[in-house]
């Protein structure tokens, strides 16, 4: 089987389907606390944040598709740790201004 390979990511090891009317589980206090902690991390937050909101266009896709393609391009570049020279220059300008304000 493909899922028996040691480093298989694409296939589940076991696929289980079940319908339970009731289920009884006994947990220790530590197990209960860990399950609560795990549930709080795994549970998605109520609001999903966009990827790199500072680049996200304020217009709908139907109004300006080019701006949205630029947004996608910049997001992929940031995820792959690539930045444009303009971003480096703007970051340099912000830092320079911050240092001047900080020295006051």
CSV table of N, CA and C in Angstrom, one decimal, residues 12-77:
chain,number,residue,atom,x,y,z
A,12,UNK,N,-3.9,9.0,3.7
A,12,UNK,CA,-4.1,8.7,5.1
A,12,UNK,C,-3.7,7.3,5.5
A,13,UNK,N,-3.2,7.1,6.7
A,13,UNK,CA,-2.9,5.7,7.1
A,13,UNK,C,-4.2,4.9,7.3
A,14,UNK,N,-5.1,5.5,8.0
A,14,UNK,CA,-6.4,4.9,8.2
A,14,UNK,C,-7.5,5.8,7.9
A,15,UNK,N,-8.6,5.3,7.3
A,15,UNK,CA,-9.8,6.1,7.0
A,15,UNK,C,-11.0,5.5,7.7
A,16,UNK,N,-11.5,6.1,8.6
A,16,UNK,CA,-12.6,5.6,9.4
A,16,UNK,C,-13.8,6.4,9.3
A,17,UNK,N,-14.9,5.7,9.0
A,17,UNK,CA,-16.3,6.4,9.0
A,17,UNK,C,-17.1,5.7,10.1
A,18,UNK,N,-17.8,6.5,10.9
A,18,UNK,CA,-18.7,5.9,11.9
A,18,UNK,C,-19.8,6.8,12.2
A,19,UNK,N,-20.9,6.2,12.7
A,19,UNK,CA,-22.0,7.0,13.2
A,19,UNK,C,-22.3,6.5,14.7
A,20,UNK,N,-22.1,7.4,15.6
A,20,UNK,CA,-22.2,7.1,17.0
A,20,UNK,C,-23.5,7.8,17.6
A,21,UNK,N,-24.3,7.0,18.3
A,21,UNK,CA,-25.4,7.6,19.0
A,21,UNK,C,-24.9,8.2,20.3
A,22,UNK,N,-24.0,7.5,21.0
A,22,UNK,CA,-23.5,8.0,22.2
A,22,UNK,C,-22.1,7.5,22.4
A,23,UNK,N,-21.3,8.2,23.1
A,23,UNK,CA,-19.9,7.8,23.3
A,23,UNK,C,-19.5,8.2,24.7
A,24,UNK,N,-18.8,7.3,25.4
A,24,UNK,CA,-18.3,7.6,26.8
A,24,UNK,C,-16.8,7.4,26.8
A,25,UNK,N,-16.2,8.5,27.3
A,25,UNK,CA,-14.7,8.5,27.3
A,25,UNK,C,-14.3,8.9,28.7
A,26,UNK,N,-13.3,8.2,29.3
A,26,UNK,CA,-12.7,8.6,30.6
A,26,UNK,C,-11.3,9.2,30.3
A,27,UNK,N,-11.1,10.4,30.9
A,27,UNK,CA,-9.9,11.2,30.7
A,27,UNK,C,-9.4,11.6,32.0
A,28,UNK,N,-8.1,11.6,32.1
A,28,UNK,CA,-7.4,12.2,33.4
A,28,UNK,C,-7.5,13.7,33.3
A,29,UNK,N,-7.3,14.4,34.4
A,29,UNK,CA,-7.3,15.8,34.4
A,29,UNK,C,-6.3,16.4,33.4
A,30,UNK,N,-5.1,15.8,33.3
A,30,UNK,CA,-4.1,16.3,32.4
A,30,UNK,C,-4.5,16.1,31.0
A,31,UNK,N,-5.1,15.0,30.6
A,31,UNK,CA,-5.6,14.7,29.3
A,31,UNK,C,-6.7,15.7,28.9
A,32,UNK,N,-7.6,16.0,29.9
A,32,UNK,CA,-8.6,17.0,29.6
A,32,UNK,C,-8.1,18.4,29.4
A,33,UNK,N,-7.1,18.8,30.2
A,33,UNK,CA,-6.5,20.1,30.0
A,33,UNK,C,-5.8,20.2,28.6
A,34,UNK,N,-5.1,19.1,28.3
A,34,UNK,CA,-4.4,19.1,27.0
A,34,UNK,C,-5.4,19.2,25.8
A,35,UNK,N,-6.5,18.5,26.0
A,35,UNK,CA,-7.5,18.5,24.9
A,35,UNK,C,-8.1,19.9,24.8
A,36,UNK,N,-8.3,20.6,25.9
A,36,UNK,CA,-8.9,21.9,25.8
A,36,UNK,C,-7.9,22.9,25.2
A,37,UNK,N,-6.6,22.7,25.5
A,37,UNK,CA,-5.6,23.5,24.9
A,37,UNK,C,-5.4,23.3,23.4
A,38,UNK,N,-5.5,22.0,23.0
A,38,UNK,CA,-5.4,21.6,21.6
A,38,UNK,C,-6.6,22.2,20.9
A,39,UNK,N,-7.8,22.1,21.5
A,39,UNK,CA,-9.0,22.6,20.8
A,39,UNK,C,-9.0,24.1,20.6
A,40,UNK,N,-8.4,24.8,21.6
A,40,UNK,CA,-8.3,26.2,21.4
A,40,UNK,C,-7.4,26.6,20.3
A,41,UNK,N,-6.3,25.8,20.1
A,41,UNK,CA,-5.4,26.1,19.0
A,41,UNK,C,-6.0,25.7,17.6
A,42,UNK,N,-6.6,24.6,17.6
A,42,UNK,CA,-7.1,24.0,16.3
A,42,UNK,C,-8.4,24.8,15.9
A,43,UNK,N,-9.2,25.2,16.8
A,43,UNK,CA,-10.5,25.8,16.4
A,43,UNK,C,-10.2,27.1,15.7
A,44,UNK,N,-10.7,27.3,14.5
A,44,UNK,CA,-10.5,28.5,13.7
A,44,UNK,C,-11.1,29.7,14.4
A,45,UNK,N,-10.4,30.9,14.3
A,45,UNK,CA,-11.0,32.1,14.9
A,45,UNK,C,-12.2,32.5,14.2
A,46,UNK,N,-13.0,33.4,14.8
A,46,UNK,CA,-14.2,33.8,14.2
A,46,UNK,C,-14.0,34.6,12.9
A,47,UNK,N,-12.9,35.3,12.8
A,47,UNK,CA,-12.6,36.1,11.7
A,47,UNK,C,-11.3,35.7,11.0
A,48,UNK,N,-11.4,35.4,9.7
A,48,UNK,CA,-10.2,34.9,9.0
A,48,UNK,C,-9.5,36.2,8.5
A,49,UNK,N,-8.2,36.2,8.8
A,49,UNK,CA,-7.4,37.4,8.4
A,49,UNK,C,-6.9,37.1,6.9
A,50,UNK,N,-6.9,38.2,6.1
A,50,UNK,CA,-6.3,38.0,4.8
A,50,UNK,C,-4.8,37.9,4.8
A,51,UNK,N,-4.2,37.4,3.8
A,51,UNK,CA,-2.8,37.2,3.7
A,51,UNK,C,-2.2,38.6,3.4
A,52,UNK,N,-1.3,39.1,4.2
A,52,UNK,CA,-0.6,40.4,4.0
A,52,UNK,C,-1.6,41.5,3.7
A,53,UNK,N,-2.4,41.9,4.8
A,53,UNK,CA,-3.5,42.9,4.6
A,53,UNK,C,-2.9,44.2,4.1
A,54,UNK,N,-1.7,44.5,4.4
A,54,UNK,CA,-1.1,45.8,4.0
A,54,UNK,C,-1.0,45.9,2.4
A,55,UNK,N,-1.0,44.8,1.7
A,55,UNK,CA,-1.0,44.9,0.3
A,55,UNK,C,-2.4,44.7,-0.4
A,56,UNK,N,-3.4,44.3,0.4
A,56,UNK,CA,-4.7,43.9,-0.1
A,56,UNK,C,-5.4,45.1,-0.7
A,57,UNK,N,-5.9,45.0,-2.0
A,57,UNK,CA,-6.6,46.1,-2.6
A,57,UNK,C,-7.9,46.4,-1.9
A,58,UNK,N,-8.3,47.6,-2.0
A,58,UNK,CA,-9.6,48.0,-1.3
A,58,UNK,C,-10.8,47.9,-2.3
A,59,UNK,N,-10.5,47.6,-3.5
A,59,UNK,CA,-11.6,47.5,-4.5
A,59,UNK,C,-11.9,46.1,-4.8
A,60,UNK,N,-13.2,45.8,-5.2
A,60,UNK,CA,-13.5,44.4,-5.6
A,60,UNK,C,-12.7,43.9,-6.8
A,61,UNK,N,-12.6,42.6,-6.9
A,61,UNK,CA,-11.9,42.0,-8.0
A,61,UNK,C,-12.5,42.4,-9.4
A,62,UNK,N,-13.8,42.5,-9.4
A,62,UNK,CA,-14.5,42.8,-10.7
A,62,UNK,C,-14.1,44.2,-11.2
A,63,UNK,N,-13.8,45.1,-10.2
A,63,UNK,CA,-13.5,46.5,-10.6
A,63,UNK,C,-12.0,46.7,-11.1
A,64,UNK,N,-11.1,46.0,-10.5
A,64,UNK,CA,-9.7,46.2,-10.8
A,64,UNK,C,-8.9,44.9,-10.7
A,65,UNK,N,-9.0,44.0,-11.7
A,65,UNK,CA,-8.4,42.7,-11.6
A,65,UNK,C,-6.8,42.9,-11.6
A,66,UNK,N,-6.3,43.9,-12.3
A,66,UNK,CA,-4.8,44.1,-12.3
A,66,UNK,C,-4.3,44.3,-10.9
A,67,UNK,N,-5.0,45.1,-10.1
A,67,UNK,CA,-4.5,45.3,-8.8
A,67,UNK,C,-4.5,44.0,-7.9
A,68,UNK,N,-5.5,43.2,-8.2
A,68,UNK,CA,-5.6,41.9,-7.4
A,68,UNK,C,-4.5,41.0,-7.9
A,69,UNK,N,-4.1,41.0,-9.2
A,69,UNK,CA,-3.0,40.2,-9.7
A,69,UNK,C,-1.7,40.6,-9.0
A,70,UNK,N,-1.5,41.9,-8.9
A,70,UNK,CA,-0.3,42.5,-8.3
A,70,UNK,C,-0.3,42.0,-6.8
A,71,UNK,N,-1.4,42.0,-6.1
A,71,UNK,CA,-1.5,41.6,-4.8
A,71,UNK,C,-1.1,40.1,-4.6
A,72,UNK,N,-1.6,39.3,-5.6
A,72,UNK,CA,-1.3,37.9,-5.5
A,72,UNK,C,0.3,37.7,-5.8
A,73,UNK,N,0.8,38.4,-6.7
A,73,UNK,CA,2.2,38.4,-7.0
A,73,UNK,C,3.1,38.7,-5.8
A,74,UNK,N,2.7,39.8,-5.1
A,74,UNK,CA,3.4,40.3,-4.0
A,74,UNK,C,3.3,39.3,-2.8
A,75,UNK,N,2.2,38.7,-2.6
A,75,UNK,CA,2.0,37.7,-1.6
A,75,UNK,C,2.9,36.5,-1.8
A,76,UNK,N,2.9,36.0,-3.0
A,76,UNK,CA,3.7,34.8,-3.3
A,76,UNK,C,5.2,35.2,-3.2
A,77,UNK,N,5.6,36.4,-3.6
A,77,UNK,CA,6.9,36.8,-3.4
A,77,UNK,C,7.3,36.9,-1.9
